[in-house]
Amino acid sequence: NAGVTQTPKFRVLKTGQSMTLLCAQDMNHEYMYWYRQDPGMGLRLIHYSVGEGTTAKGEVPDGYNVSRLKKQNFLLGLESAAPSQTSVYFCASSYASQGFTEAFFGQGTRLTVV
Amino acid sequence: QQQVKQSPQSLIVQKGGISIINCAYENTAFDYFPWYQQFPGKGPALLIAIRPDVSEKKEGRFTISFNKSAKQFSLHIMDSQPGDSATYFCAASMEDNQGGKLIFGQGTELSVKP
């Protein structure tokens, strides 16, 4: 059982370039999230989705776009990369349920923008 | 606005000692408080979680203490081991129809010395 898989694991971009990060989950989860992790800042929510075809903004959405065309996939796009987007990006997914909802994380994508 | 504040940023404990990490939150609508553990190069993974209707939850060497009136909660690791060396994140969320998204603290890097 793969869980949450992120592609790619590492990437170096030049300022102004674009790229898409792919997240795939095989647990049939309704909810999916994209976070970025920066030293001393914890994990900050970029965008999230509560179901196929739906997306919403999180805490730090500027400069990013997302799409959820299939339930199992959640894509994060950077249209014009900036050095401030250098970070480690984590995708997560969870069940849609009342009460405790454990989020399962991927292994991360380390992105450097030069 | 940082809705969940975590301290300390780093912590060094001797093997067998007690590790204590504290978090404070602002939004009284939060109703789920998990702790996540992250090893280098990996994504965070759920360690233990609590709802505000109880003041303490214990799982093995890990205990969450919760003070609803003070809007604070803490993680205690008893008999700390070198294998506990990791980054710990507290988080909070509220059960709504917006994905139950987690808001994370800044993280605590724990090092347990042999």
mmCIF file of C-alpha atoms in Angstrom:
data_model
loop_
_atom_site.group_PDB
_atom_site.id
_atom_site.type_symbol
_atom_site.label_atom_id
_atom_site.label_comp_id
_atom_site.label_asym_id
_atom_site.label_seq_id
_atom_site.Cartn_x
_atom_site.Cartn_y
_atom_site.Cartn_z
ATOM 1 C CA ASN A 1 0.000 0.000 0.000
ATOM 2 C CA ALA A 2 1.786 3.123 -1.245
ATOM 3 C CA GLY A 3 -0.241 5.703 0.733
ATOM 4 C CA VAL A 4 0.599 9.220 -0.456
ATOM 5 C CA THR A 5 3.167 9.553 -3.237
ATOM 6 C CA GLN A 6 4.723 12.832 -4.328
ATOM 7 C CA THR A 7 6.524 13.463 -7.617
ATOM 8 C CA PRO A 8 9.235 14.700 -8.010
ATOM 9 C CA LYS A 9 11.268 14.401 -4.797
ATOM 10 C CA PHE A 10 13.757 17.132 -5.724
ATOM 11 C CA ARG A 11 13.731 19.969 -8.220
ATOM 12 C CA VAL A 12 15.770 23.067 -8.997
ATOM 13 C CA LEU A 13 14.023 25.835 -10.929
ATOM 14 C CA LYS A 14 15.182 29.132 -12.314
ATOM 15 C CA THR A 15 13.229 32.242 -11.373
ATOM 16 C CA GLY A 16 10.251 32.614 -13.684
ATOM 17 C CA GLN A 17 10.037 28.955 -14.678
ATOM 18 C CA SER A 18 6.895 26.946 -14.106
ATOM 19 C CA MET A 19 6.359 23.458 -12.776
ATOM 20 C CA THR A 20 3.714 21.100 -11.430
ATOM 21 C CA LEU A 21 4.010 18.926 -8.348
ATOM 22 C CA LEU A 22 1.958 15.757 -8.399
ATOM 23 C CA CYS A 23 0.376 14.074 -5.396
ATOM 24 C CA ALA A 24 -1.323 10.699 -5.648
ATOM 25 C CA GLN A 25 -3.100 8.760 -2.886
ATOM 26 C CA ASP A 26 -4.447 5.236 -3.012
ATOM 27 C CA MET A 27 -6.542 5.314 0.185
ATOM 28 C CA ASN A 28 -9.738 6.669 -1.410
ATOM 29 C CA HIS A 29 -9.529 9.785 0.776
ATOM 30 C CA GLU A 30 -11.882 12.676 0.125
ATOM 31 C CA TYR A 31 -9.687 15.425 1.517
ATOM 32 C CA MET A 32 -6.289 16.432 0.146
ATOM 33 C CA TYR A 33 -3.914 19.233 1.166
ATOM 34 C CA TRP A 34 -0.734 20.954 0.075
ATOM 35 C CA TYR A 35 1.578 22.361 2.768
ATOM 36 C CA ARG A 36 4.942 24.054 2.617
ATOM 37 C CA GLN A 37 7.537 23.633 5.368
ATOM 38 C CA ASP A 38 10.064 26.331 6.128
ATOM 39 C CA PRO A 39 12.511 26.517 9.075
ATOM 40 C CA GLY A 40 10.881 28.084 12.132
ATOM 41 C CA MET A 41 7.523 28.383 10.355
ATOM 42 C CA GLY A 42 6.109 24.907 10.759
ATOM 43 C CA LEU A 43 3.820 23.607 8.034
ATOM 44 C CA ARG A 44 1.616 26.186 6.352
ATOM 45 C CA LEU A 45 -1.428 25.257 4.299
ATOM 46 C CA ILE A 46 -1.289 26.417 0.682
ATOM 47 C CA HIS A 47 -4.471 24.960 -0.856
ATOM 48 C CA TYR A 48 -6.784 22.093 -0.070
ATOM 49 C CA SER A 49 -9.604 20.078 -1.589
ATOM 50 C CA VAL A 50 -12.654 18.492 0.021
ATOM 51 C CA GLY A 51 -13.499 16.370 -3.004
ATOM 52 C CA GLU A 52 -12.984 15.755 -6.690
ATOM 53 C CA GLY A 53 -13.410 18.945 -8.681
ATOM 54 C CA THR A 54 -13.247 21.255 -5.644
ATOM 55 C CA THR A 55 -10.356 23.359 -4.324
ATOM 56 C CA ALA A 56 -9.965 26.128 -1.754
ATOM 57 C CA LYS A 57 -7.297 28.526 -0.538
ATOM 58 C CA GLY A 58 -5.327 27.960 2.631
ATOM 59 C CA GLU A 59 -3.071 30.284 4.608
ATOM 60 C CA VAL A 60 -0.469 31.036 1.923
ATOM 61 C CA PRO A 61 -2.051 30.537 -1.537
ATOM 62 C CA ASP A 62 -0.403 33.388 -3.467
ATOM 63 C CA GLY A 63 1.763 32.238 -6.371
ATOM 64 C CA TYR A 64 0.250 28.745 -6.460
ATOM 65 C CA ASN A 65 -2.624 27.063 -8.251
ATOM 66 C CA VAL A 66 -4.132 23.613 -7.754
ATOM 67 C CA SER A 67 -6.404 21.168 -9.514
ATOM 68 C CA ARG A 68 -8.222 18.007 -8.454
ATOM 69 C CA LEU A 69 -9.608 16.457 -11.614
ATOM 70 C CA LYS A 70 -9.448 12.937 -10.183
ATOM 71 C CA LYS A 71 -10.178 11.921 -6.612
ATOM 72 C CA GLN A 72 -6.800 10.289 -6.160
ATOM 73 C CA ASN A 73 -4.675 13.139 -7.552
ATOM 74 C CA PHE A 74 -3.994 16.683 -6.355
ATOM 75 C CA LEU A 75 -1.697 18.879 -8.446
ATOM 76 C CA LEU A 76 0.149 21.974 -7.237
ATOM 77 C CA GLY A 77 1.332 24.420 -9.877
ATOM 78 C CA LEU A 78 3.815 27.248 -9.796
ATOM 79 C CA GLU A 79 3.269 29.472 -12.830
ATOM 80 C CA SER A 80 6.282 31.753 -12.344
ATOM 81 C CA ALA A 81 8.630 30.502 -9.662
ATOM 82 C CA ALA A 82 10.238 32.963 -7.242
ATOM 83 C CA PRO A 83 13.113 32.425 -4.761
ATOM 84 C CA SER A 84 10.587 32.888 -1.921
ATOM 85 C CA GLN A 85 8.993 29.616 -3.048
ATOM 86 C CA THR A 86 12.115 27.675 -2.147
ATOM 87 C CA SER A 87 10.749 25.210 0.390
ATOM 88 C CA VAL A 88 9.851 21.623 1.125
ATOM 89 C CA TYR A 89 6.346 20.839 -0.088
ATOM 90 C CA PHE A 90 4.182 18.178 1.507
ATOM 91 C CA CYS A 91 0.965 16.688 0.257
ATOM 92 C CA ALA A 92 -1.448 15.040 2.680
ATOM 93 C CA SER A 93 -4.789 13.293 2.540
ATOM 94 C CA SER A 94 -7.458 12.306 5.039
ATOM 95 C CA TYR A 95 -10.885 10.753 5.365
ATOM 96 C CA ALA A 96 -13.968 12.918 5.376
ATOM 97 C CA SER A 97 -15.402 12.073 8.770
ATOM 98 C CA GLN A 98 -16.559 13.454 12.092
ATOM 99 C CA GLY A 99 -14.225 13.306 15.018
ATOM 100 C CA PHE A 100 -10.565 12.472 14.720
ATOM 101 C CA THR A 101 -9.241 12.724 11.205
ATOM 102 C CA GLU A 102 -5.691 11.542 10.720
ATOM 103 C CA ALA A 103 -3.802 13.202 7.886
ATOM 104 C CA PHE A 104 -1.365 10.990 5.965
ATOM 105 C CA PHE A 105 1.620 12.794 4.482
ATOM 106 C CA GLY A 106 3.831 12.102 1.511
ATOM 107 C CA GLN A 107 7.617 12.204 1.763
ATOM 108 C CA GLY A 108 7.913 15.717 0.440
ATOM 109 C CA THR A 109 9.321 17.585 -2.552
ATOM 110 C CA ARG A 110 12.378 19.744 -1.960
ATOM 111 C CA LEU A 111 12.179 22.705 -4.357
ATOM 112 C CA THR A 112 14.945 25.243 -4.846
ATOM 113 C CA VAL A 113 14.348 28.357 -6.942
ATOM 114 C CA VAL A 114 17.525 30.132 -8.028
ATOM 115 C CA GLN B 1 -1.458 35.448 12.282
ATOM 116 C CA GLN B 2 -0.042 32.370 13.952
ATOM 117 C CA GLN B 3 -3.013 30.579 15.454
ATOM 118 C CA VAL B 4 -0.938 27.862 17.122
ATOM 119 C CA LYS B 5 2.257 28.828 18.923
ATOM 120 C CA GLN B 6 4.787 26.156 19.895
ATOM 121 C CA SER B 7 7.793 26.228 22.184
ATOM 122 C CA PRO B 8 10.643 25.595 22.535
ATOM 123 C CA GLN B 9 12.063 25.694 19.011
ATOM 124 C CA SER B 10 14.711 23.138 19.986
ATOM 125 C CA LEU B 11 15.221 20.826 22.932
ATOM 126 C CA ILE B 12 18.096 18.654 24.108
ATOM 127 C CA VAL B 13 17.331 15.911 26.634
ATOM 128 C CA GLN B 14 19.434 13.150 28.119
ATOM 129 C CA LYS B 15 18.408 9.559 27.562
ATOM 130 C CA GLY B 16 15.858 8.550 30.160
ATOM 131 C CA GLY B 17 14.763 12.125 30.800
ATOM 132 C CA ILE B 18 11.401 13.790 30.227
ATOM 133 C CA SER B 19 10.836 15.887 27.113
ATOM 134 C CA ILE B 20 8.152 18.565 27.337
ATOM 135 C CA ILE B 21 6.862 20.592 24.395
ATOM 136 C CA ASN B 22 4.198 23.253 24.800
ATOM 137 C CA CYS B 23 1.586 24.729 22.498
ATOM 138 C CA ALA B 24 -0.970 27.501 22.825
ATOM 139 C CA TYR B 25 -3.881 28.234 20.548
ATOM 140 C CA GLU B 26 -6.171 31.195 19.999
ATOM 141 C CA ASN B 27 -9.296 29.935 18.281
ATOM 142 C CA THR B 28 -11.743 28.418 20.777
ATOM 143 C CA ALA B 29 -13.530 26.675 17.907
ATOM 144 C CA PHE B 30 -10.629 24.209 17.567
ATOM 145 C CA ASP B 31 -11.773 20.782 18.706
ATOM 146 C CA TYR B 32 -9.010 18.400 17.689
ATOM 147 C CA PHE B 33 -5.392 18.636 18.813
ATOM 148 C CA PRO B 34 -2.917 16.160 17.315
ATOM 149 C CA TRP B 35 0.840 15.870 17.606
ATOM 150 C CA TYR B 36 2.883 14.849 14.588
ATOM 151 C CA GLN B 37 6.388 13.400 14.552
ATOM 152 C CA GLN B 38 8.754 13.955 11.648
ATOM 153 C CA PHE B 39 12.076 12.228 11.020
ATOM 154 C CA PRO B 40 14.643 13.784 8.645
ATOM 155 C CA GLY B 41 13.712 13.299 5.013
ATOM 156 C CA LYS B 42 10.250 11.983 5.854
ATOM 157 C CA GLY B 43 6.778 13.401 6.024
ATOM 158 C CA PRO B 44 5.086 14.037 9.377
ATOM 159 C CA ALA B 45 3.178 11.138 10.907
ATOM 160 C CA LEU B 46 0.460 11.196 13.554
ATOM 161 C CA LEU B 47 1.810 10.419 17.021
ATOM 162 C CA ILE B 48 -1.088 11.055 19.397
ATOM 163 C CA ALA B 49 -4.183 13.264 19.479
ATOM 164 C CA ILE B 50 -6.740 14.608 21.954
ATOM 165 C CA ARG B 51 -10.190 16.161 21.995
ATOM 166 C CA PRO B 52 -10.956 19.045 24.429
ATOM 167 C CA ASP B 53 -13.435 16.973 26.453
ATOM 168 C CA VAL B 54 -10.544 15.225 28.251
ATOM 169 C CA SER B 55 -7.594 16.721 30.121
ATOM 170 C CA GLU B 56 -5.048 13.996 29.449
ATOM 171 C CA LYS B 57 -4.358 11.170 27.038
ATOM 172 C CA LYS B 58 -1.561 8.664 27.364
ATOM 173 C CA GLU B 59 -0.190 6.239 24.811
ATOM 174 C CA GLY B 60 2.879 4.372 26.005
ATOM 175 C CA ARG B 61 5.601 6.897 26.832
ATOM 176 C CA PHE B 62 3.720 9.763 25.179
ATOM 177 C CA THR B 63 1.157 11.889 27.044
ATOM 178 C CA ILE B 64 -0.864 14.911 25.975
ATOM 179 C CA SER B 65 -1.969 17.281 28.723
ATOM 180 C CA PHE B 66 -4.765 19.665 27.788
ATOM 181 C CA ASN B 67 -5.869 22.859 29.586
ATOM 182 C CA LYS B 68 -8.986 24.193 27.901
ATOM 183 C CA SER B 69 -9.338 27.328 30.042
ATOM 184 C CA ALA B 70 -5.739 28.360 29.348
ATOM 185 C CA LYS B 71 -5.977 27.286 25.696
ATOM 186 C CA GLN B 72 -2.785 25.310 26.062
ATOM 187 C CA PHE B 73 -1.696 21.734 25.502
ATOM 188 C CA SER B 74 1.578 19.940 25.851
ATOM 189 C CA LEU B 75 3.372 16.751 24.868
ATOM 190 C CA HIS B 76 5.339 14.826 27.472
ATOM 191 C CA ILE B 77 7.745 12.099 26.410
ATOM 192 C CA MET B 78 8.722 9.942 29.363
ATOM 193 C CA ASP B 79 11.973 7.956 29.436
ATOM 194 C CA SER B 80 13.143 9.731 26.270
ATOM 195 C CA GLN B 81 15.220 7.587 23.896
ATOM 196 C CA PRO B 82 17.678 8.497 21.125
ATOM 197 C CA GLY B 83 15.147 7.059 18.668
ATOM 198 C CA ASP B 84 12.734 9.809 19.742
ATOM 199 C CA SER B 85 15.052 12.404 18.179
ATOM 200 C CA ALA B 86 12.855 14.085 15.583
ATOM 201 C CA THR B 87 10.877 17.239 14.916
ATOM 202 C CA TYR B 88 7.529 17.430 16.691
ATOM 203 C CA PHE B 89 4.615 19.530 15.547
ATOM 204 C CA CYS B 90 1.473 20.338 17.465
ATOM 205 C CA ALA B 91 -1.606 21.137 15.440
ATOM 206 C CA ALA B 92 -5.240 22.094 15.790
ATOM 207 C CA SER B 93 -8.326 21.835 13.651
ATOM 208 C CA MET B 94 -12.055 22.233 13.853
ATOM 209 C CA GLU B 95 -14.665 19.867 12.515
ATOM 210 C CA ASP B 96 -16.477 21.717 9.780
ATOM 211 C CA ASN B 97 -17.449 21.146 6.201
ATOM 212 C CA GLN B 98 -14.267 22.852 5.003
ATOM 213 C CA GLY B 99 -11.967 19.840 5.209
ATOM 214 C CA GLY B 100 -11.013 19.828 8.888
ATOM 215 C CA LYS B 101 -7.698 21.349 7.845
ATOM 216 C CA LEU B 102 -4.832 21.259 10.322
ATOM 217 C CA ILE B 103 -3.119 24.422 11.550
ATOM 218 C CA PHE B 104 0.407 23.587 12.702
ATOM 219 C CA GLY B 105 2.743 25.074 15.281
ATOM 220 C CA GLN B 106 6.290 26.080 14.340
ATOM 221 C CA GLY B 107 7.831 22.750 15.325
ATOM 222 C CA THR B 108 10.303 21.590 17.989
ATOM 223 C CA GLU B 109 13.513 19.826 17.081
ATOM 224 C CA LEU B 110 14.167 17.255 19.815
ATOM 225 C CA SER B 111 17.567 15.695 20.312
ATOM 226 C CA VAL B 112 17.938 12.899 22.871
ATOM 227 C CA LYS B 113 21.569 12.363 23.880
ATOM 228 C CA PRO B 114 22.738 8.837 24.794
#
